[in-house]
Amino acid sequence: MSLLARIESYMPELLELLEACVNMDSPSKSKSHNDRMADWFTAAAHKLLDANVLRLAHEEAGDRLLIEVGQGTKRILLVGHYDTVWPAGEAAQRPFAIRDGRAYGPGVYDMKCGVLQAMYAMKALQDSGAWPADTRVSLFLNSDEEIGSPTSRGLIEQLARESSAALVLEPPMAPMGALKTARKGSGRYKLEVRGISAHAGVAPDRGVSAIQELALQIQRLHAMSDPAVGTNVNVGLIRGGIGTNVVADYAEAEIDVRVPSAAEAERVHAELMALKAHHPQAQIAISGRMMRPPMERTPASARLFELAQRIAAEELGLSLTEMATGGVSDGNFTAASGIPTLDGLGASGDFAHAPGEYVTVADIPARTLLLARLIEVI
C-alpha cells in the first residue's frame, strides 16, 4: 500500500475526529475550554500514535502540549495551535458540517484540521514502517496563538533552537494553496496625549485639545509607512474627549505595525519612540513593542520550500508555489530563532476568522502526504 493510499484509508476516522474537535469551543482566553481541548488532543495522540505526550501547564492560559514521536537525534519541530478566535457557544450555533465537499465549522480551517493532518502524517509513517530512524518529531500545540502567544513564545523559541527545521501547520494561502516562506513582523503600540480642558464655548483659548494633537500625530504615524518595502503603520482605534462642548484633555490611539524585516522593525520603533508633541503645552507618551519578529525568507528556508515543491510535483502532480504574507504566526518565532521554517502546511480552504471558514475535504490526503514526506526526508 502506498503512503497516499494509507492516508486515504484514514479519512473516515480523520473526519470523525475533526467533527468532534471542531464541535468543542476553544477561545484563546478561556483556560477551562482550552484545558478541555488539551485533554481531547492528548487522548487523540495516544489513540493514533506511539508517542510521548508532555502537558505544559499554565496557571492562566490553557495548558500546552508537546507530542514527541521517534527517538532520533535530529529534531523536526511541528508547530500548531488549538485555540480559535471564536467565543464560547459558537460551535453550538454552527456545528461541524460537510456540504459540497467542504467541511465547515469554527476553527476547522484555522487550524484544527491542520493539527489532525500532522498527527495522521506521523501515523502513516509509523504504521507503514517508514519512520526515519534518525528523526524525532516534536509537535507543539499552543493554546494562545490567536492572541499573540504571550505564554507560549518562550517555549516555541526554546524548541526551535533545539531543532533542525520547523514546519508550521497554519493554512496555506487561499485559494491557491501556496506555502509561506516569509511573514511580516507585527507590533502593537499605544499613543496617549494629554492636553488642557476648557469650555469650548466660553473659553476655548484656555484649552489645549488632545484630540487635535492626536489628529496631527496620526498624520505623522501613517507617514511612517513605506509601501515600497512593505512596511505599514496603521492607527486602528482612537478614543478621546468627554463631550462636544469640552476641549478634550485626553485622547489615545492604538497602532498596528507590520514590517518585512528586522531593520524596518528597528526603524519604525525608533521613530515611534522619538515622537514629540506639536503643541508646546501638549504631552504625549508612547508605549508598546514589536510582538512578533519578521519571518524573513532565507536560503535555508528556500531550500526547504524547494524540497516540498519537488515532493508535490513528483508524487502528487501538484505545482506548489510560495508567497509572503502580512499575517503573522508562531512561524515568526521559529524563523527568528535561526532555523529554516516553512509555513502554510495545514489544511487548504478559505475564510479564516470568518463564519464561512471551510476546509476542502478532497485536499486533506495530499496535504497530509506532503507533510509526511517532508518529515521523512528532511
mmCIF file of C-alpha atoms in Angstrom:
data_model
loop_
_atom_site.group_PDB
_atom_site.id
_atom_site.type_symbol
_atom_site.label_atom_id
_atom_site.label_comp_id
_atom_site.label_asym_id
_atom_site.label_seq_id
_atom_site.Cartn_x
_atom_site.Cartn_y
_atom_site.Cartn_z
ATOM 1 C CA MET A 1 0.000 0.000 0.000
ATOM 2 C CA SER A 2 1.364 3.408 -0.938
ATOM 3 C CA LEU A 3 1.659 6.087 1.706
ATOM 4 C CA LEU A 4 -1.065 8.134 -0.018
ATOM 5 C CA ALA A 5 -3.424 5.136 -0.154
ATOM 6 C CA ARG A 6 -2.790 4.534 3.534
ATOM 7 C CA ILE A 7 -3.649 8.149 4.356
ATOM 8 C CA GLU A 8 -6.790 7.950 2.220
ATOM 9 C CA SER A 9 -7.855 4.890 4.220
ATOM 10 C CA TYR A 10 -7.685 7.010 7.387
ATOM 11 C CA MET A 11 -10.142 9.607 6.067
ATOM 12 C CA PRO A 12 -13.380 8.326 7.688
ATOM 13 C CA GLU A 13 -11.708 8.295 11.108
ATOM 14 C CA LEU A 14 -9.996 11.647 10.500
ATOM 15 C CA LEU A 15 -13.286 13.303 9.627
ATOM 16 C CA GLU A 16 -14.940 11.838 12.721
ATOM 17 C CA LEU A 17 -12.198 13.301 14.891
ATOM 18 C CA LEU A 18 -12.364 16.603 13.017
ATOM 19 C CA GLU A 19 -16.076 16.838 13.733
ATOM 20 C CA ALA A 20 -15.518 16.104 17.409
ATOM 21 C CA CYS A 21 -12.817 18.742 17.956
ATOM 22 C CA VAL A 22 -14.475 21.441 15.840
ATOM 23 C CA ASN A 23 -17.628 20.988 17.920
ATOM 24 C CA MET A 24 -15.623 21.856 21.052
ATOM 25 C CA ASP A 25 -15.204 25.583 21.708
ATOM 26 C CA SER A 26 -11.633 26.697 22.425
ATOM 27 C CA PRO A 27 -11.482 30.506 22.673
ATOM 28 C CA SER A 28 -7.959 31.721 23.375
ATOM 29 C CA LYS A 29 -8.722 33.464 26.663
ATOM 30 C CA SER A 30 -10.714 30.639 28.277
ATOM 31 C CA LYS A 31 -8.432 28.332 30.251
ATOM 32 C CA SER A 32 -11.245 25.926 31.068
ATOM 33 C CA HIS A 33 -12.209 25.442 27.425
ATOM 34 C CA ASN A 34 -8.609 25.067 26.283
ATOM 35 C CA ASP A 35 -7.704 22.649 29.062
ATOM 36 C CA ARG A 36 -10.623 20.516 27.899
ATOM 37 C CA MET A 37 -9.262 20.779 24.372
ATOM 38 C CA ALA A 38 -5.822 19.739 25.634
ATOM 39 C CA ASP A 39 -7.448 16.679 27.221
ATOM 40 C CA TRP A 40 -9.015 15.825 23.881
ATOM 41 C CA PHE A 41 -5.824 16.183 21.831
ATOM 42 C CA THR A 42 -3.892 14.197 24.428
ATOM 43 C CA ALA A 43 -6.343 11.328 24.047
ATOM 44 C CA ALA A 44 -6.221 11.629 20.246
ATOM 45 C CA ALA A 45 -2.417 11.496 20.234
ATOM 46 C CA HIS A 46 -2.372 8.373 22.393
ATOM 47 C CA LYS A 47 -5.032 6.758 20.190
ATOM 48 C CA LEU A 48 -3.278 7.472 16.897
ATOM 49 C CA LEU A 49 0.418 7.422 17.702
ATOM 50 C CA ASP A 50 3.159 5.689 19.578
ATOM 51 C CA ALA A 51 4.060 8.948 21.272
ATOM 52 C CA ASN A 52 5.083 10.604 24.495
ATOM 53 C CA VAL A 53 2.740 13.458 25.400
ATOM 54 C CA LEU A 54 4.020 16.120 27.757
ATOM 55 C CA ARG A 55 1.482 18.556 29.186
ATOM 56 C CA LEU A 56 2.935 22.003 29.855
ATOM 57 C CA ALA A 57 0.646 23.547 32.451
ATOM 58 C CA HIS A 58 -0.022 27.243 32.948
ATOM 59 C CA GLU A 59 -1.941 28.981 35.723
ATOM 60 C CA GLU A 60 -3.880 31.340 33.439
ATOM 61 C CA ALA A 61 -3.577 30.155 29.837
ATOM 62 C CA GLY A 62 -4.690 26.804 28.538
ATOM 63 C CA ASP A 63 -2.179 24.002 29.006
ATOM 64 C CA ARG A 64 0.150 23.457 26.048
ATOM 65 C CA LEU A 65 1.041 20.040 24.642
ATOM 66 C CA LEU A 66 4.329 18.646 23.379
ATOM 67 C CA ILE A 67 3.774 15.407 21.462
ATOM 68 C CA GLU A 68 7.063 13.581 20.859
ATOM 69 C CA VAL A 69 7.379 10.837 18.241
ATOM 70 C CA GLY A 70 10.572 8.961 17.397
ATOM 71 C CA GLN A 71 13.916 8.521 19.138
ATOM 72 C CA GLY A 72 16.376 10.040 16.679
ATOM 73 C CA THR A 73 18.917 12.746 17.367
ATOM 74 C CA LYS A 74 17.588 15.032 14.612
ATOM 75 C CA ARG A 75 14.555 17.013 15.781
ATOM 76 C CA ILE A 76 11.911 18.413 13.467
ATOM 77 C CA LEU A 77 9.523 20.856 15.118
ATOM 78 C CA LEU A 78 5.874 20.927 14.056
ATOM 79 C CA VAL A 79 4.035 23.995 15.329
ATOM 80 C CA GLY A 80 0.273 24.235 15.694
ATOM 81 C CA HIS A 81 -2.422 25.663 17.933
ATOM 82 C CA TYR A 82 -5.813 24.505 19.092
ATOM 83 C CA ASP A 83 -7.198 27.834 20.287
ATOM 84 C CA THR A 84 -9.536 29.745 17.980
ATOM 85 C CA VAL A 85 -10.821 33.307 17.616
ATOM 86 C CA TRP A 86 -14.382 32.160 18.269
ATOM 87 C CA PRO A 87 -16.219 32.736 21.589
ATOM 88 C CA ALA A 88 -17.781 30.061 23.737
ATOM 89 C CA GLY A 89 -21.089 28.940 22.249
ATOM 90 C CA GLU A 90 -20.011 29.361 18.618
ATOM 91 C CA ALA A 91 -19.787 25.624 17.981
ATOM 92 C CA ALA A 92 -23.380 25.123 19.113
ATOM 93 C CA GLN A 93 -24.558 27.883 16.761
ATOM 94 C CA ARG A 94 -22.814 26.500 13.671
ATOM 95 C CA PRO A 95 -21.577 22.975 14.314
ATOM 96 C CA PHE A 96 -19.339 20.965 12.012
ATOM 97 C CA ALA A 97 -20.919 20.105 8.690
ATOM 98 C CA ILE A 98 -19.786 18.818 5.301
ATOM 99 C CA ARG A 99 -21.505 20.344 2.275
ATOM 100 C CA ASP A 100 -20.442 20.053 -1.358
ATOM 101 C CA GLY A 101 -17.025 18.675 -0.461
ATOM 102 C CA ARG A 102 -16.255 21.353 2.115
ATOM 103 C CA ALA A 103 -16.007 20.910 5.884
ATOM 104 C CA TYR A 104 -17.350 23.881 7.840
ATOM 105 C CA GLY A 105 -17.253 24.909 11.489
ATOM 106 C CA PRO A 106 -15.454 27.251 13.891
ATOM 107 C CA GLY A 107 -11.718 26.637 13.779
ATOM 108 C CA VAL A 108 -11.897 23.897 11.141
ATOM 109 C CA TYR A 109 -9.536 25.816 8.817
ATOM 110 C CA ASP A 110 -7.555 27.738 11.418
ATOM 111 C CA MET A 111 -6.388 25.251 12.389
ATOM 112 C CA LYS A 112 -7.856 22.083 13.879
ATOM 113 C CA CYS A 113 -7.760 20.188 10.603
ATOM 114 C CA GLY A 114 -4.087 21.103 10.200
ATOM 115 C CA VAL A 115 -3.287 19.637 13.615
ATOM 116 C CA LEU A 116 -5.043 16.388 12.754
ATOM 117 C CA GLN A 117 -3.238 16.245 9.412
ATOM 118 C CA ALA A 118 0.058 16.401 11.323
ATOM 119 C CA MET A 119 -0.999 13.527 13.571
ATOM 120 C CA TYR A 120 -2.099 11.402 10.631
ATOM 121 C CA ALA A 121 1.097 12.177 8.704
ATOM 122 C CA MET A 122 3.075 10.771 11.621
ATOM 123 C CA LYS A 123 0.662 7.860 11.972
ATOM 124 C CA ALA A 124 1.121 6.942 8.310
ATOM 125 C CA LEU A 125 4.900 6.850 8.729
ATOM 126 C CA GLN A 126 4.666 4.749 11.879
ATOM 127 C CA ASP A 127 2.068 2.318 10.506
ATOM 128 C CA SER A 128 3.981 1.797 7.258
ATOM 129 C CA GLY A 129 7.327 1.259 8.948
ATOM 130 C CA ALA A 130 8.753 4.263 7.097
ATOM 131 C CA TRP A 131 9.576 6.340 10.151
ATOM 132 C CA PRO A 132 13.140 7.701 9.699
ATOM 133 C CA ALA A 133 15.315 6.148 12.393
ATOM 134 C CA ASP A 134 17.386 9.291 12.966
ATOM 135 C CA THR A 135 14.382 11.621 13.384
ATOM 136 C CA ARG A 136 12.422 12.804 16.383
ATOM 137 C CA VAL A 137 9.366 14.947 15.712
ATOM 138 C CA SER A 138 8.087 17.376 18.320
ATOM 139 C CA LEU A 139 4.528 18.547 17.699
ATOM 140 C CA PHE A 140 3.942 21.624 19.853
ATOM 141 C CA LEU A 141 0.314 22.655 20.326
ATOM 142 C CA ASN A 142 -0.181 26.199 21.513
ATOM 143 C CA SER A 143 -3.247 27.455 23.389
ATOM 144 C CA ASP A 144 -2.914 31.234 22.866
ATOM 145 C CA GLU A 145 -1.607 31.738 19.326
ATOM 146 C CA GLU A 146 -4.588 33.825 18.253
ATOM 147 C CA ILE A 147 -3.759 36.476 20.863
ATOM 148 C CA GLY A 148 -0.040 36.618 20.146
ATOM 149 C CA SER A 149 1.268 33.546 22.032
ATOM 150 C CA PRO A 150 2.105 35.563 25.170
ATOM 151 C CA THR A 151 2.663 32.472 27.336
ATOM 152 C CA SER A 152 3.994 30.198 24.605
ATOM 153 C CA ARG A 153 6.612 32.257 22.786
ATOM 154 C CA GLY A 154 9.490 31.279 25.059
ATOM 155 C CA LEU A 155 8.646 27.586 24.751
ATOM 156 C CA ILE A 156 8.482 27.802 20.970
ATOM 157 C CA GLU A 157 11.803 29.627 20.746
ATOM 158 C CA GLN A 158 13.482 27.100 23.042
ATOM 159 C CA LEU A 159 12.188 24.177 20.985
ATOM 160 C CA ALA A 160 13.235 25.914 17.769
ATOM 161 C CA ARG A 161 16.805 26.339 18.968
ATOM 162 C CA GLU A 162 16.944 22.582 19.581
ATOM 163 C CA SER A 163 15.559 21.678 16.137
ATOM 164 C CA SER A 164 16.904 21.444 12.606
ATOM 165 C CA ALA A 165 13.738 22.717 10.905
ATOM 166 C CA ALA A 166 10.243 23.968 11.722
ATOM 167 C CA LEU A 167 7.090 23.063 9.812
ATOM 168 C CA VAL A 168 4.141 25.286 10.690
ATOM 169 C CA LEU A 169 0.597 23.949 10.397
ATOM 170 C CA GLU A 170 -1.142 27.224 9.587
ATOM 171 C CA PRO A 171 -3.360 27.082 6.476
ATOM 172 C CA PRO A 172 -1.752 27.804 3.109
ATOM 173 C CA MET A 173 -2.553 30.927 1.149
ATOM 174 C CA ALA A 174 -6.100 30.756 -0.162
ATOM 175 C CA PRO A 175 -7.268 29.860 -2.685
ATOM 176 C CA MET A 176 -4.102 28.651 -4.452
ATOM 177 C CA GLY A 177 -2.648 26.600 -1.588
ATOM 178 C CA ALA A 178 0.728 28.355 -1.647
ATOM 179 C CA LEU A 179 3.180 27.791 1.187
ATOM 180 C CA LYS A 180 4.527 30.736 3.161
ATOM 181 C CA THR A 181 8.254 31.415 3.207
ATOM 182 C CA ALA A 182 8.032 34.951 4.609
ATOM 183 C CA ARG A 183 5.765 36.778 7.020
ATOM 184 C CA LYS A 184 5.839 40.340 8.203
ATOM 185 C CA GLY A 185 6.655 41.100 11.800
ATOM 186 C CA SER A 186 3.962 42.790 13.852
ATOM 187 C CA GLY A 187 3.920 45.334 16.634
ATOM 188 C CA ARG A 188 1.313 46.936 18.850
ATOM 189 C CA TYR A 189 1.726 50.431 20.279
ATOM 190 C CA LYS A 190 -0.386 52.958 22.170
ATOM 191 C CA LEU A 191 -0.083 56.736 21.890
ATOM 192 C CA GLU A 192 -1.519 58.795 24.765
ATOM 193 C CA VAL A 193 -1.995 62.553 24.506
ATOM 194 C CA ARG A 194 -2.707 64.947 27.373
ATOM 195 C CA GLY A 195 -3.932 68.458 26.785
ATOM 196 C CA ILE A 196 -5.778 71.058 28.874
ATOM 197 C CA SER A 197 -9.547 71.017 29.249
ATOM 198 C CA ALA A 198 -11.673 74.106 28.841
ATOM 199 C CA HIS A 199 -15.201 75.180 27.956
ATOM 200 C CA ALA A 200 -15.405 75.023 24.182
ATOM 201 C CA GLY A 201 -17.836 77.943 24.002
ATOM 202 C CA VAL A 202 -16.811 80.249 26.852
ATOM 203 C CA ALA A 203 -13.024 79.955 26.999
ATOM 204 C CA PRO A 204 -11.655 77.757 24.213
ATOM 205 C CA ASP A 205 -8.385 79.710 24.228
ATOM 206 C CA ARG A 206 -7.624 78.336 27.698
ATOM 207 C CA GLY A 207 -7.622 74.783 26.402
ATOM 208 C CA VAL A 208 -5.212 72.600 24.519
ATOM 209 C CA SER A 209 -7.089 69.958 22.556
ATOM 210 C CA ALA A 210 -5.687 66.471 22.977
ATOM 211 C CA ILE A 211 -7.860 65.401 20.057
ATOM 212 C CA GLN A 212 -6.349 67.993 17.749
ATOM 213 C CA GLU A 213 -2.860 66.969 18.842
ATOM 214 C CA LEU A 214 -3.731 63.317 18.243
ATOM 215 C CA ALA A 215 -5.057 64.124 14.766
ATOM 216 C CA LEU A 216 -1.727 65.728 13.883
ATOM 217 C CA GLN A 217 0.167 62.758 15.307
ATOM 218 C CA ILE A 218 -1.931 60.328 13.250
ATOM 219 C CA GLN A 219 -0.729 62.007 10.077
ATOM 220 C CA ARG A 220 2.846 61.581 11.261
ATOM 221 C CA LEU A 221 2.226 57.929 12.180
ATOM 222 C CA HIS A 222 0.777 56.969 8.825
ATOM 223 C CA ALA A 223 3.658 58.730 7.088
ATOM 224 C CA MET A 224 5.996 56.156 8.668
ATOM 225 C CA SER A 225 4.582 53.553 6.269
ATOM 226 C CA ASP A 226 6.758 52.611 3.309
ATOM 227 C CA PRO A 227 4.717 50.714 0.715
ATOM 228 C CA ALA A 228 7.786 50.245 -1.476
ATOM 229 C CA VAL A 229 9.384 47.937 1.092
ATOM 230 C CA GLY A 230 6.155 46.581 2.584
ATOM 231 C CA THR A 231 6.000 48.481 5.878
ATOM 232 C CA ASN A 232 2.594 49.600 7.129
ATOM 233 C CA VAL A 233 1.739 51.690 10.192
ATOM 234 C CA ASN A 234 -1.982 51.850 10.891
ATOM 235 C CA VAL A 235 -3.947 53.688 13.576
ATOM 236 C CA GLY A 236 -6.860 51.349 14.113
ATOM 237 C CA LEU A 237 -8.556 52.714 17.248
ATOM 238 C CA ILE A 238 -8.899 56.223 18.669
ATOM 239 C CA ARG A 239 -10.588 57.497 21.828
ATOM 240 C CA GLY A 240 -10.832 60.881 23.480
ATOM 241 C CA GLY A 241 -12.927 63.644 24.968
ATOM 242 C CA ILE A 242 -15.922 63.710 27.271
ATOM 243 C CA GLY A 243 -18.320 65.967 25.374
ATOM 244 C CA THR A 244 -18.735 68.123 22.300
ATOM 245 C CA ASN A 245 -18.624 71.337 24.349
ATOM 246 C CA VAL A 246 -15.375 70.443 26.130
ATOM 247 C CA VAL A 247 -11.854 70.953 24.826
ATOM 248 C CA ALA A 248 -10.555 67.429 25.301
ATOM 249 C CA ASP A 249 -7.716 66.989 27.774
ATOM 250 C CA TYR A 250 -7.074 63.346 26.841
ATOM 251 C CA ALA A 251 -7.006 61.232 23.701
ATOM 252 C CA GLU A 252 -5.344 57.984 22.712
ATOM 253 C CA ALA A 253 -4.691 55.827 19.692
ATOM 254 C CA GLU A 254 -3.841 52.158 19.228
ATOM 255 C CA ILE A 255 -1.380 51.430 16.448
ATOM 256 C CA ASP A 256 -0.648 48.304 14.408
ATOM 257 C CA VAL A 257 2.779 47.964 12.774
ATOM 258 C CA ARG A 258 3.718 45.460 10.047
ATOM 259 C CA VAL A 259 7.303 45.214 8.814
ATOM 260 C CA PRO A 260 9.088 42.852 6.406
ATOM 261 C CA SER A 261 12.492 42.862 8.066
ATOM 262 C CA ALA A 262 14.296 43.324 11.354
ATOM 263 C CA ALA A 263 15.851 46.522 10.002
ATOM 264 C CA GLU A 264 12.429 48.010 9.326
ATOM 265 C CA ALA A 265 11.254 46.950 12.783
ATOM 266 C CA GLU A 266 14.149 48.895 14.322
ATOM 267 C CA ARG A 267 13.477 51.934 12.133
ATOM 268 C CA VAL A 268 9.785 52.185 12.916
ATOM 269 C CA HIS A 269 10.293 51.529 16.625
ATOM 270 C CA ALA A 270 12.913 54.274 16.819
ATOM 271 C CA GLU A 271 10.642 56.757 15.030
ATOM 272 C CA LEU A 272 7.749 55.924 17.324
ATOM 273 C CA MET A 273 9.852 56.387 20.435
ATOM 274 C CA ALA A 274 11.114 59.744 19.097
ATOM 275 C CA LEU A 275 7.670 61.296 18.625
ATOM 276 C CA LYS A 276 7.319 64.841 20.031
ATOM 277 C CA ALA A 277 4.216 66.916 20.652
ATOM 278 C CA HIS A 278 3.274 69.579 18.106
ATOM 279 C CA HIS A 279 1.706 71.934 20.662
ATOM 280 C CA PRO A 280 4.158 73.192 23.300
ATOM 281 C CA GLN A 281 1.620 72.591 26.096
ATOM 282 C CA ALA A 282 0.553 69.117 24.963
ATOM 283 C CA GLN A 283 2.199 65.999 26.339
ATOM 284 C CA ILE A 284 2.485 62.666 24.579
ATOM 285 C CA ALA A 285 3.573 59.211 25.720
ATOM 286 C CA ILE A 286 4.075 56.149 23.559
ATOM 287 C CA SER A 287 4.214 52.554 24.778
ATOM 288 C CA GLY A 288 4.329 49.145 23.141
ATOM 289 C CA ARG A 289 6.717 46.927 21.242
ATOM 290 C CA MET A 290 7.135 44.584 18.327
ATOM 291 C CA MET A 291 5.143 41.480 19.251
ATOM 292 C CA ARG A 292 6.375 39.088 16.575
ATOM 293 C CA PRO A 293 9.664 39.395 14.687
ATOM 294 C CA PRO A 294 9.579 39.155 10.889
ATOM 295 C CA MET A 295 9.818 35.721 9.322
ATOM 296 C CA GLU A 296 12.361 36.534 6.631
ATOM 297 C CA ARG A 297 12.984 34.269 3.647
ATOM 298 C CA THR A 298 16.450 32.746 3.948
ATOM 299 C CA PRO A 299 18.457 30.418 1.686
ATOM 300 C CA ALA A 300 17.771 27.589 4.163
ATOM 301 C CA SER A 301 14.004 28.159 4.153
ATOM 302 C CA ALA A 302 14.094 28.464 0.366
ATOM 303 C CA ARG A 303 15.733 25.027 0.152
ATOM 304 C CA LEU A 304 13.032 23.650 2.435
ATOM 305 C CA PHE A 305 10.370 25.031 0.098
ATOM 306 C CA GLU A 306 12.133 23.608 -2.941
ATOM 307 C CA LEU A 307 12.060 20.191 -1.275
ATOM 308 C CA ALA A 308 8.310 20.497 -0.661
ATOM 309 C CA GLN A 309 7.811 21.713 -4.239
ATOM 310 C CA ARG A 310 9.653 18.686 -5.630
ATOM 311 C CA ILE A 311 7.644 16.244 -3.477
ATOM 312 C CA ALA A 312 4.379 17.859 -4.586
ATOM 313 C CA ALA A 313 5.334 17.698 -8.255
ATOM 314 C CA GLU A 314 6.775 14.179 -8.324
ATOM 315 C CA GLU A 315 4.347 12.390 -6.008
ATOM 316 C CA LEU A 316 1.135 14.400 -6.238
ATOM 317 C CA GLY A 317 1.327 16.073 -9.633
ATOM 318 C CA LEU A 318 0.842 19.449 -7.973
ATOM 319 C CA SER A 319 2.512 22.738 -8.819
ATOM 320 C CA LEU A 320 3.304 24.187 -5.415
ATOM 321 C CA THR A 321 4.091 27.889 -5.087
ATOM 322 C CA GLU A 322 5.353 30.137 -2.303
ATOM 323 C CA MET A 323 4.188 33.529 -1.071
ATOM 324 C CA ALA A 324 4.875 36.160 1.552
ATOM 325 C CA THR A 325 2.075 37.414 3.770
ATOM 326 C CA GLY A 326 1.367 40.277 6.122
ATOM 327 C CA GLY A 327 -0.265 37.936 8.618
ATOM 328 C CA VAL A 328 1.738 36.507 11.500
ATOM 329 C CA SER A 329 2.067 33.098 13.139
ATOM 330 C CA ASP A 330 4.295 31.195 15.536
ATOM 331 C CA GLY A 331 6.491 30.629 12.497
ATOM 332 C CA ASN A 332 7.748 34.169 13.055
ATOM 333 C CA PHE A 333 9.317 32.966 16.315
ATOM 334 C CA THR A 334 10.889 29.827 14.865
ATOM 335 C CA ALA A 335 12.384 31.700 11.909
ATOM 336 C CA ALA A 336 13.774 34.449 14.123
ATOM 337 C CA SER A 337 15.381 31.716 16.245
ATOM 338 C CA GLY A 338 17.580 30.900 13.277
ATOM 339 C CA ILE A 339 16.150 27.643 11.902
ATOM 340 C CA PRO A 340 14.690 27.073 8.413
ATOM 341 C CA THR A 341 10.928 27.468 8.615
ATOM 342 C CA LEU A 342 8.201 26.502 6.174
ATOM 343 C CA ASP A 343 4.695 27.742 6.920
ATOM 344 C CA GLY A 344 1.274 27.069 5.449
ATOM 345 C CA LEU A 345 1.443 23.268 5.659
ATOM 346 C CA GLY A 346 -2.028 22.955 7.156
ATOM 347 C CA ALA A 347 -5.408 22.339 5.566
ATOM 348 C CA SER A 348 -6.398 24.034 2.323
ATOM 349 C CA GLY A 349 -9.608 26.044 2.316
ATOM 350 C CA ASP A 350 -10.525 29.673 2.894
ATOM 351 C CA PHE A 351 -12.121 32.378 5.059
ATOM 352 C CA ALA A 352 -10.023 32.151 8.219
ATOM 353 C CA HIS A 353 -11.548 34.084 11.137
ATOM 354 C CA ALA A 354 -14.863 34.386 9.285
ATOM 355 C CA PRO A 355 -18.140 32.480 9.724
ATOM 356 C CA GLY A 356 -17.725 30.871 6.316
ATOM 357 C CA GLU A 357 -14.357 29.232 7.005
ATOM 358 C CA TYR A 358 -14.018 25.831 5.431
ATOM 359 C CA VAL A 359 -11.587 23.053 4.548
ATOM 360 C CA THR A 360 -11.560 21.327 1.153
ATOM 361 C CA VAL A 361 -12.036 17.675 2.109
ATOM 362 C CA ALA A 362 -10.542 16.252 -1.087
ATOM 363 C CA ASP A 363 -7.246 18.044 -0.439
ATOM 364 C CA ILE A 364 -6.670 16.562 3.025
ATOM 365 C CA PRO A 365 -4.857 13.367 1.906
ATOM 366 C CA ALA A 366 -2.447 15.233 -0.388
ATOM 367 C CA ARG A 367 -1.607 17.858 2.228
ATOM 368 C CA THR A 368 -1.087 15.088 4.797
ATOM 369 C CA LEU A 369 1.187 13.169 2.444
ATOM 370 C CA LEU A 370 3.263 16.283 1.753
ATOM 371 C CA LEU A 371 3.850 16.726 5.463
ATOM 372 C CA ALA A 372 4.650 13.038 5.968
ATOM 373 C CA ARG A 373 7.209 13.028 3.176
ATOM 374 C CA LEU A 374 8.858 16.204 4.493
ATOM 375 C CA ILE A 375 9.253 14.531 7.890
ATOM 376 C CA GLU A 376 10.722 11.501 6.165
ATOM 377 C CA VAL A 377 13.333 13.265 4.017
ATOM 378 C CA ILE A 378 14.361 16.480 5.766
#
